[in-house]
Amino acid sequence: MSMAWSQLFSPNFIPTSSAIPAKRLVTHHPCVPCRCIRYYNGKREFPLPEVASIPYQPIDMEGEFSGHGVTFEGIGDSCVAKMGLENGSTATLMLPSGLITSYKAPMWHGGSVELLHTSVFEEENGDAVIRGGVSVALNCCGDGEQVSWSPTNWALLNISGNAQESIQVELINSDSENMVEVKYIVSLQEDILSSEIVVSNSKFSPLQLKGSIVSHLTVSSPDATYAVGLQGSNFVNRPPFLSSFGIVPPDLGQKNEFGFGQLWDQKALKGLLSGWSPRNQNTADAAEGIQRDSEDEVEGEEDGNYMHLTEQLSRIYTSAPRHFTVIDRGRRSSVVIGRDGFDELYMLSPGSSHEYYGTYSYICVGQSALLKPIILGPQEEWRGWQHLHNPNL
């Protein structure tokens, strides 16, 4: 065991693609008939009329979906779905927001460790709101159209699997007016938590997708955290991506700790917010005073394979491996992050000036299409995945 741990925390440790199993679970609700589908370059074409017109019946959570390893609990206007496997892996999903607030992974020593970071914030009206975890921030816009739509209120469509092997929860959100349907599939396996987005465009015109699957990974402190496997990856320094459930420290970017002379202005920050759910005014006010020419973006390339995340950073990698590892020496744990379908990787570190194990003890990663949108042709379907793999068993 000591040899395995010494290799894991060695600067020469490089995660391999074999750490992520190729198997993916895909299920269909019984009311949706199977159809003949043609695939082209990873996207698929399907018959037009059925996508936006499928009726979704109310679901009996305690009847139809009992016995799958999922329990439900009502909290105010929300519902919490708790997924649990017999090996000790658990995940908590909130409805209708679709926010994953917890992923507890079993460890080699027999216990379990929380891998996601969440915090409770107070909004202007006094309401408490949970931020962090894993969330979907997606914007769908028709080609050349100003009107956009973002899936925010998810409905439960299907649950499959069992507590012995894996559990899959399928959510759905659709915009019948713009003929767009989005499915969000959360899969819990013994050592993996996967988030999958499936977007169906039933229009006769192209659809533009921008956004990210945003994950907040809990760490003891960014000062003890390293990203392994990004050597040679090209990146662009950009302002933080402020999604509805994102956590951004008030002082991020206000100090010249990013390796370039110009800082960020409020205009640049609002540019990334366009099309997504608005954040409360406290977050917007936190960015006031940051000054930067929005056209001055610093590009670079990671020159090392063992990247220390102690300093503040916010960047988008335009070419990065499909899998890399985040290691936290303080908690003696690691997470292998994988992606499919997305070409970009977003990363944010709040820096190490904050309290250990506190509100800003996290690293944010996002499988993204922020700089270059994904173009989905008429009657096509696109899929994108994020995998959080626990190698600590």
CSV table of C-alpha atoms in Angstrom, one decimal:
chain,number,residue,atom,x,y,z
A,1,MET,CA,0.0,0.0,0.0
A,2,SER,CA,2.8,2.4,0.8
A,3,MET,CA,4.4,1.8,-2.6
A,4,ALA,CA,1.1,2.6,-4.3
A,5,TRP,CA,0.7,5.8,-2.4
A,6,SER,CA,4.2,6.9,-3.1
A,7,GLN,CA,3.7,6.4,-6.8
A,8,LEU,CA,0.4,8.3,-6.7
A,9,PHE,CA,1.9,11.4,-5.0
A,10,SER,CA,5.1,11.2,-7.1
A,11,PRO,CA,5.8,14.2,-9.5
A,12,ASN,CA,6.3,11.5,-12.2
A,13,PHE,CA,2.8,10.1,-11.8
A,14,ILE,CA,0.8,10.3,-15.0
A,15,PRO,CA,-2.8,9.1,-15.2
A,16,THR,CA,-3.7,6.9,-18.1
A,17,SER,CA,-6.8,6.6,-20.0
A,18,SER,CA,-7.3,3.1,-18.8
A,19,ALA,CA,-8.3,4.6,-15.4
A,20,ILE,CA,-11.7,5.4,-16.9
A,21,PRO,CA,-13.7,2.4,-18.0
A,22,ALA,CA,-15.1,2.6,-21.5
A,23,LYS,CA,-18.5,1.2,-20.5
A,24,ARG,CA,-21.3,3.8,-20.4
A,25,LEU,CA,-24.8,3.0,-19.3
A,26,VAL,CA,-27.7,4.3,-21.5
A,27,THR,CA,-31.3,3.7,-20.8
A,28,HIS,CA,-34.6,4.8,-22.3
A,29,HIS,CA,-37.9,5.5,-20.6
A,30,PRO,CA,-40.4,2.7,-21.4
A,31,CYS,CA,-42.8,5.2,-23.0
A,32,VAL,CA,-40.2,6.2,-25.6
A,33,PRO,CA,-40.1,3.7,-28.5
A,34,CYS,CA,-36.8,2.6,-30.1
A,35,ARG,CA,-36.1,4.3,-33.4
A,36,CYS,CA,-33.7,3.7,-36.3
A,37,ILE,CA,-30.9,6.2,-35.9
A,38,ARG,CA,-28.1,7.2,-38.2
A,39,TYR,CA,-24.7,8.5,-36.8
A,40,TYR,CA,-22.4,11.0,-38.5
A,41,ASN,CA,-19.1,12.2,-36.8
A,42,GLY,CA,-20.3,11.5,-33.3
A,43,LYS,CA,-23.7,13.2,-33.8
A,44,ARG,CA,-26.8,11.5,-34.8
A,45,GLU,CA,-29.9,12.3,-36.9
A,46,PHE,CA,-33.3,11.2,-35.9
A,47,PRO,CA,-36.9,11.5,-37.0
A,48,LEU,CA,-38.1,15.1,-36.5
A,49,PRO,CA,-41.6,14.9,-35.0
A,50,GLU,CA,-40.9,12.8,-31.9
A,51,VAL,CA,-38.2,14.9,-30.1
A,52,ALA,CA,-40.2,17.8,-28.7
A,53,SER,CA,-43.6,16.1,-28.6
A,54,ILE,CA,-43.0,13.1,-26.2
A,55,PRO,CA,-45.5,13.4,-23.3
A,56,TYR,CA,-43.9,13.1,-19.9
A,57,GLN,CA,-46.2,11.7,-17.3
A,58,PRO,CA,-45.9,12.4,-13.6
A,59,ILE,CA,-43.6,10.0,-11.9
A,60,ASP,CA,-44.4,8.1,-8.7
A,61,MET,CA,-41.0,8.3,-6.9
A,62,GLU,CA,-41.9,5.9,-4.2
A,63,GLY,CA,-43.6,3.3,-6.5
A,64,GLU,CA,-42.1,3.2,-10.0
A,65,PHE,CA,-38.5,4.0,-8.9
A,66,SER,CA,-38.3,2.1,-5.6
A,67,GLY,CA,-35.7,-0.6,-5.3
A,68,HIS,CA,-33.0,1.1,-7.5
A,69,GLY,CA,-30.8,2.3,-4.6
A,70,VAL,CA,-32.3,5.8,-4.6
A,71,THR,CA,-34.3,7.4,-1.8
A,72,PHE,CA,-36.1,10.7,-1.9
A,73,GLU,CA,-36.6,13.5,0.7
A,74,GLY,CA,-38.6,16.7,0.3
A,75,ILE,CA,-37.0,19.9,1.5
A,76,GLY,CA,-39.3,22.9,0.9
A,77,ASP,CA,-39.9,23.3,-2.8
A,78,SER,CA,-37.0,21.0,-3.6
A,79,CYS,CA,-36.5,17.3,-3.6
A,80,VAL,CA,-33.3,15.5,-2.7
A,81,ALA,CA,-32.5,12.2,-4.4
A,82,LYS,CA,-29.9,10.2,-2.5
A,83,MET,CA,-28.0,7.5,-4.6
A,84,GLY,CA,-26.1,4.8,-2.7
A,85,LEU,CA,-24.2,1.7,-3.7
A,86,GLU,CA,-23.3,-1.2,-1.4
A,87,ASN,CA,-19.6,-0.5,-1.7
A,88,GLY,CA,-20.1,2.8,0.0
A,89,SER,CA,-20.2,5.2,-2.9
A,90,THR,CA,-23.0,7.8,-2.5
A,91,ALA,CA,-24.2,10.9,-4.4
A,92,THR,CA,-26.8,13.5,-3.6
A,93,LEU,CA,-28.8,15.2,-6.4
A,94,MET,CA,-31.2,18.1,-5.9
A,95,LEU,CA,-34.4,18.6,-7.9
A,96,PRO,CA,-35.4,20.6,-9.9
A,97,SER,CA,-32.1,22.4,-10.0
A,98,GLY,CA,-30.1,19.3,-11.0
A,99,LEU,CA,-27.3,20.3,-8.6
A,100,ILE,CA,-25.1,17.5,-7.4
A,101,THR,CA,-24.2,18.5,-3.8
A,102,SER,CA,-22.3,15.4,-2.7
A,103,TYR,CA,-20.1,12.6,-4.0
A,104,LYS,CA,-18.7,10.4,-1.2
A,105,ALA,CA,-16.2,7.9,-2.4
A,106,PRO,CA,-14.8,4.9,-0.5
A,107,MET,CA,-11.1,4.9,0.3
A,108,TRP,CA,-8.5,2.2,0.5
A,109,HIS,CA,-8.5,2.5,4.4
A,110,GLY,CA,-12.1,1.5,4.6
A,111,GLY,CA,-13.7,4.9,5.2
A,112,SER,CA,-15.2,7.4,2.7
A,113,VAL,CA,-14.2,10.9,1.7
A,114,GLU,CA,-16.3,13.7,0.3
A,115,LEU,CA,-14.9,14.8,-3.1
A,116,LEU,CA,-17.3,17.8,-3.9
A,117,HIS,CA,-17.3,21.2,-2.3
A,118,THR,CA,-20.4,23.1,-1.5
A,119,SER,CA,-21.2,26.2,0.6
A,120,VAL,CA,-24.3,28.0,1.7
A,121,PHE,CA,-24.6,31.7,0.8
A,122,GLU,CA,-27.2,34.3,1.7
A,123,GLU,CA,-29.0,36.1,-1.2
A,124,GLU,CA,-30.2,39.7,-1.1
A,125,ASN,CA,-33.7,38.7,-0.1
A,126,GLY,CA,-32.3,36.7,2.9
A,127,ASP,CA,-32.8,33.3,1.3
A,128,ALA,CA,-30.1,30.7,1.7
A,129,VAL,CA,-28.7,29.1,-1.4
A,130,ILE,CA,-26.3,26.2,-2.0
A,131,ARG,CA,-23.5,26.7,-4.4
A,132,GLY,CA,-20.7,24.5,-5.6
A,133,GLY,CA,-20.9,20.8,-6.3
A,134,VAL,CA,-21.5,19.7,-9.9
A,135,SER,CA,-24.0,21.7,-12.1
A,136,VAL,CA,-24.9,22.2,-15.7
A,137,ALA,CA,-24.6,25.7,-17.2
A,138,LEU,CA,-25.7,25.4,-20.8
A,139,ASN,CA,-27.0,28.0,-23.3
A,140,CYS,CA,-28.9,27.0,-26.4
A,141,CYS,CA,-29.2,29.6,-29.2
A,142,GLY,CA,-30.5,29.3,-32.7
A,143,ASP,CA,-28.1,30.2,-35.5
A,144,GLY,CA,-28.2,33.9,-36.0
A,145,GLU,CA,-31.0,34.4,-33.4
A,146,GLN,CA,-30.8,36.7,-30.4
A,147,VAL,CA,-33.2,34.6,-28.3
A,148,SER,CA,-31.6,31.9,-26.2
A,149,TRP,CA,-32.7,29.3,-23.8
A,150,SER,CA,-31.0,27.6,-20.8
A,151,PRO,CA,-32.2,24.4,-19.1
A,152,THR,CA,-32.7,25.2,-15.4
A,153,ASN,CA,-35.7,23.3,-14.0
A,154,TRP,CA,-35.2,19.6,-14.5
A,155,ALA,CA,-37.9,16.9,-14.4
A,156,LEU,CA,-37.2,13.4,-13.3
A,157,LEU,CA,-37.6,11.1,-16.4
A,158,ASN,CA,-36.2,7.7,-15.4
A,159,ILE,CA,-34.1,5.8,-12.8
A,160,SER,CA,-32.4,2.5,-13.6
A,161,GLY,CA,-29.8,0.2,-12.1
A,162,ASN,CA,-29.3,-1.2,-8.6
A,163,ALA,CA,-27.4,-0.7,-5.4
A,164,GLN,CA,-25.0,-3.6,-6.2
A,165,GLU,CA,-23.5,-2.3,-9.4
A,166,SER,CA,-24.6,1.2,-10.6
A,167,ILE,CA,-27.4,3.7,-10.5
A,168,GLN,CA,-28.5,6.0,-13.2
A,169,VAL,CA,-30.9,9.0,-12.8
A,170,GLU,CA,-32.2,10.6,-15.9
A,171,LEU,CA,-33.5,14.2,-15.9
A,172,ILE,CA,-35.1,16.1,-18.8
A,173,ASN,CA,-35.8,19.7,-19.7
A,174,SER,CA,-37.3,20.9,-23.0
A,175,ASP,CA,-38.2,24.1,-24.8
A,176,SER,CA,-41.1,23.2,-27.2
A,177,GLU,CA,-41.1,26.7,-28.7
A,178,ASN,CA,-37.5,26.4,-29.9
A,179,MET,CA,-37.8,22.6,-30.4
A,180,VAL,CA,-34.8,21.8,-28.1
A,181,GLU,CA,-34.7,18.9,-25.7
A,182,VAL,CA,-31.9,18.4,-23.1
A,183,LYS,CA,-31.4,15.3,-21.0
A,184,TYR,CA,-29.1,15.2,-18.0
A,185,ILE,CA,-28.0,11.8,-16.9
A,186,VAL,CA,-26.2,11.2,-13.6
A,187,SER,CA,-24.6,7.8,-13.2
A,188,LEU,CA,-23.0,6.5,-10.0
A,189,GLN,CA,-20.7,3.5,-10.3
A,190,GLU,CA,-18.4,1.9,-7.7
A,191,ASP,CA,-15.6,4.3,-8.5
A,192,ILE,CA,-17.1,6.8,-10.9
A,193,LEU,CA,-19.6,9.6,-10.9
A,194,SER,CA,-20.6,10.6,-14.4
A,195,SER,CA,-22.6,13.5,-15.7
A,196,GLU,CA,-23.9,13.3,-19.3
A,197,ILE,CA,-25.7,15.9,-21.4
A,198,VAL,CA,-27.7,14.9,-24.4
A,199,VAL,CA,-29.0,17.8,-26.6
A,200,SER,CA,-31.5,17.1,-29.3
A,201,ASN,CA,-32.2,19.7,-32.0
A,202,SER,CA,-35.5,19.1,-33.9
A,203,LYS,CA,-35.4,22.4,-35.8
A,204,PHE,CA,-34.6,22.7,-39.5
A,205,SER,CA,-31.9,25.2,-38.6
A,206,PRO,CA,-28.6,24.8,-36.7
A,207,LEU,CA,-28.3,25.2,-32.9
A,208,GLN,CA,-25.4,26.7,-31.1
A,209,LEU,CA,-24.4,25.4,-27.7
A,210,LYS,CA,-22.2,27.2,-25.2
A,211,GLY,CA,-21.5,26.3,-21.5
A,212,SER,CA,-20.0,23.9,-19.2
A,213,ILE,CA,-20.4,21.0,-16.7
A,214,VAL,CA,-19.0,22.8,-13.7
A,215,SER,CA,-17.5,20.9,-10.8
A,216,HIS,CA,-16.1,22.2,-7.5
A,217,LEU,CA,-13.6,19.7,-6.0
A,218,THR,CA,-13.0,20.0,-2.3
A,219,VAL,CA,-9.4,20.3,-1.2
A,220,SER,CA,-7.6,21.1,2.1
A,221,SER,CA,-6.2,24.2,0.4
A,222,PRO,CA,-5.0,25.0,-3.1
A,223,ASP,CA,-1.6,25.3,-1.6
A,224,ALA,CA,-1.5,21.5,-1.1
A,225,THR,CA,-3.2,20.8,-4.5
A,226,TYR,CA,-1.6,19.8,-7.8
A,227,ALA,CA,-3.0,19.2,-11.3
A,228,VAL,CA,-1.1,16.3,-12.9
A,229,GLY,CA,-1.0,15.5,-16.6
A,230,LEU,CA,-1.5,18.9,-18.3
A,231,GLN,CA,2.0,19.4,-19.7
A,232,GLY,CA,2.0,20.9,-23.2
A,233,SER,CA,-1.7,22.0,-22.9
A,234,ASN,CA,-2.5,25.3,-24.5
A,235,PHE,CA,-4.6,27.8,-22.5
A,236,VAL,CA,-6.1,31.2,-22.5
A,237,ASN,CA,-6.4,33.3,-19.3
A,238,ARG,CA,-10.0,34.4,-19.0
A,239,PRO,CA,-12.3,36.0,-16.3
A,240,PRO,CA,-14.1,33.5,-14.1
A,241,PHE,CA,-17.1,31.7,-15.5
A,242,LEU,CA,-20.0,32.8,-13.2
A,243,SER,CA,-22.7,30.2,-13.4
A,244,SER,CA,-25.7,30.1,-11.1
A,245,PHE,CA,-24.1,27.6,-8.7
A,246,GLY,CA,-20.5,28.8,-9.1
A,247,ILE,CA,-18.3,29.9,-6.2
A,248,VAL,CA,-16.0,32.8,-6.9
A,249,PRO,CA,-14.0,34.6,-4.1
A,250,PRO,CA,-14.6,38.3,-3.8
A,251,ASP,CA,-10.9,39.1,-4.1
A,252,LEU,CA,-10.3,36.9,-7.2
A,253,GLY,CA,-8.4,38.9,-9.8
A,254,GLN,CA,-7.9,42.0,-7.7
A,255,LYS,CA,-4.3,41.2,-7.1
A,256,ASN,CA,-1.8,40.9,-9.9
A,257,GLU,CA,-1.1,37.2,-9.3
A,258,PHE,CA,-2.0,35.8,-12.8
A,259,GLY,CA,1.4,36.3,-14.5
A,260,PHE,CA,0.2,39.1,-16.7
A,261,GLY,CA,0.0,42.9,-16.3
A,262,GLN,CA,-3.6,43.6,-17.1
A,263,LEU,CA,-6.5,42.5,-14.8
A,264,TRP,CA,-10.2,42.0,-15.5
A,265,ASP,CA,-13.0,44.5,-15.8
A,266,GLN,CA,-16.6,44.1,-15.1
A,267,LYS,CA,-17.5,44.2,-18.8
A,268,ALA,CA,-15.4,41.1,-19.4
A,269,LEU,CA,-17.1,39.3,-16.6
A,270,LYS,CA,-20.5,40.1,-17.8
A,271,GLY,CA,-19.6,38.9,-21.2
A,272,LEU,CA,-19.3,35.4,-19.9
A,273,LEU,CA,-22.6,35.7,-18.1
A,274,SER,CA,-24.6,36.4,-21.2
A,275,GLY,CA,-27.3,33.7,-21.7
A,276,TRP,CA,-26.9,32.0,-18.3
A,277,SER,CA,-29.0,32.3,-15.2
A,278,PRO,CA,-28.1,35.6,-13.4
A,279,ARG,CA,-26.2,35.5,-10.1
A,280,ASN,CA,-27.1,37.6,-7.1
A,281,GLN,CA,-25.8,41.1,-6.9
A,282,ASN,CA,-23.2,40.2,-4.2
A,283,THR,CA,-21.3,38.2,-6.7
A,284,ALA,CA,-21.5,40.9,-9.3
A,285,ASP,CA,-20.3,43.5,-6.8
A,286,ALA,CA,-17.4,41.3,-5.9
A,287,ALA,CA,-16.0,41.8,-9.3
A,288,GLU,CA,-16.1,45.7,-9.2
A,289,GLY,CA,-12.8,47.4,-9.4
A,290,ILE,CA,-11.2,44.8,-11.5
A,291,GLN,CA,-9.6,46.6,-14.4
A,292,ARG,CA,-8.5,45.0,-17.7
A,293,ASP,CA,-8.7,45.6,-21.4
A,294,SER,CA,-11.2,42.8,-22.4
A,295,GLU,CA,-9.3,42.3,-25.7
A,296,ASP,CA,-6.0,41.6,-24.0
A,297,GLU,CA,-6.0,37.9,-23.3
A,298,VAL,CA,-2.9,36.0,-22.4
A,299,GLU,CA,-2.2,32.7,-24.1
A,300,GLY,CA,0.3,30.2,-22.9
A,301,GLU,CA,1.3,26.5,-22.6
A,302,GLU,CA,1.8,24.4,-19.5
A,303,ASP,CA,5.5,23.7,-19.2
A,304,GLY,CA,5.3,21.2,-16.4
A,305,ASN,CA,3.4,18.0,-15.7
A,306,TYR,CA,3.0,18.7,-12.0
A,307,MET,CA,1.2,22.0,-11.8
A,308,HIS,CA,0.9,23.6,-8.3
A,309,LEU,CA,-2.4,25.4,-7.8
A,310,THR,CA,-1.4,27.6,-5.0
A,311,GLU,CA,-1.8,30.9,-6.9
A,312,GLN,CA,-5.1,32.4,-8.2
A,313,LEU,CA,-5.9,31.4,-11.8
A,314,SER,CA,-8.8,31.3,-14.2
A,315,ARG,CA,-8.2,29.8,-17.6
A,316,ILE,CA,-9.6,27.8,-20.4
A,317,TYR,CA,-7.5,25.0,-22.0
A,318,THR,CA,-8.0,24.7,-25.7
A,319,SER,CA,-6.0,21.6,-26.0
A,320,ALA,CA,-5.7,19.3,-23.0
A,321,PRO,CA,-5.7,15.5,-22.4
A,322,ARG,CA,-9.1,13.8,-22.0
A,323,HIS,CA,-8.0,12.7,-18.5
A,324,PHE,CA,-5.9,14.4,-15.8
A,325,THR,CA,-5.6,14.1,-12.1
A,326,VAL,CA,-6.1,16.6,-9.2
A,327,ILE,CA,-4.1,15.5,-6.1
A,328,ASP,CA,-4.6,17.0,-2.6
A,329,ARG,CA,-1.7,16.2,-0.4
A,330,GLY,CA,-3.4,17.7,2.6
A,331,ARG,CA,-6.3,15.2,2.5
A,332,ARG,CA,-4.2,12.4,0.8
A,333,SER,CA,-6.7,11.9,-1.9
A,334,SER,CA,-7.0,12.4,-5.6
A,335,VAL,CA,-9.6,12.6,-8.4
A,336,VAL,CA,-9.1,11.7,-12.1
A,337,ILE,CA,-11.2,14.0,-14.2
A,338,GLY,CA,-12.3,12.8,-17.7
A,339,ARG,CA,-14.3,14.3,-20.5
A,340,ASP,CA,-15.9,13.3,-23.8
A,341,GLY,CA,-17.7,15.5,-26.3
A,342,PHE,CA,-16.2,18.8,-25.0
A,343,ASP,CA,-13.0,20.2,-26.5
A,344,GLU,CA,-12.2,22.7,-23.8
A,345,LEU,CA,-11.3,22.5,-20.1
A,346,TYR,CA,-12.0,25.3,-17.7
A,347,MET,CA,-10.1,25.6,-14.5
A,348,LEU,CA,-10.2,28.0,-11.6
A,349,SER,CA,-8.1,28.2,-8.4
A,350,PRO,CA,-9.2,30.7,-5.7
A,351,GLY,CA,-5.6,30.8,-4.5
A,352,SER,CA,-4.2,30.0,-1.0
A,353,SER,CA,-4.8,33.2,0.9
A,354,HIS,CA,-8.1,31.8,2.3
A,355,GLU,CA,-8.7,29.6,5.4
A,356,TYR,CA,-7.8,25.9,5.1
A,357,TYR,CA,-10.9,23.7,4.8
A,358,GLY,CA,-13.0,26.8,4.4
A,359,THR,CA,-15.5,28.3,1.9
A,360,TYR,CA,-12.8,28.7,-0.8
A,361,SER,CA,-11.0,25.5,-0.3
A,362,TYR,CA,-11.8,24.0,-3.7
A,363,ILE,CA,-10.6,23.7,-7.3
A,364,CYS,CA,-13.2,24.3,-10.0
A,365,VAL,CA,-13.0,22.4,-13.3
A,366,GLY,CA,-15.4,22.5,-16.2
A,367,GLN,CA,-15.8,20.4,-19.3
A,368,SER,CA,-16.6,23.3,-21.6
A,369,ALA,CA,-17.5,25.0,-24.8
A,370,LEU,CA,-16.9,28.6,-23.9
A,371,LEU,CA,-14.5,30.0,-26.4
A,372,LYS,CA,-15.8,27.9,-29.4
A,373,PRO,CA,-19.5,26.9,-29.4
A,374,ILE,CA,-20.7,23.5,-30.4
A,375,ILE,CA,-22.8,23.7,-33.6
A,376,LEU,CA,-25.6,21.1,-33.7
A,377,GLY,CA,-27.1,20.7,-37.1
A,378,PRO,CA,-30.8,20.3,-37.9
A,379,GLN,CA,-32.3,17.1,-36.4
A,380,GLU,CA,-29.0,16.2,-34.8
A,381,GLU,CA,-28.2,15.0,-31.3
A,382,TRP,CA,-25.0,15.8,-29.3
A,383,ARG,CA,-23.6,14.2,-26.2
A,384,GLY,CA,-21.0,15.4,-23.7
A,385,TRP,CA,-19.7,13.7,-20.6
A,386,GLN,CA,-17.8,14.4,-17.5
A,387,HIS,CA,-16.3,11.6,-15.4
A,388,LEU,CA,-15.1,11.9,-11.8
A,389,HIS,CA,-13.1,8.8,-11.1
A,390,ASN,CA,-12.0,7.7,-7.6
A,391,PRO,CA,-8.6,5.9,-7.9
A,392,ASN,CA,-8.3,5.6,-4.1
A,393,LEU,CA,-9.9,2.2,-3.6
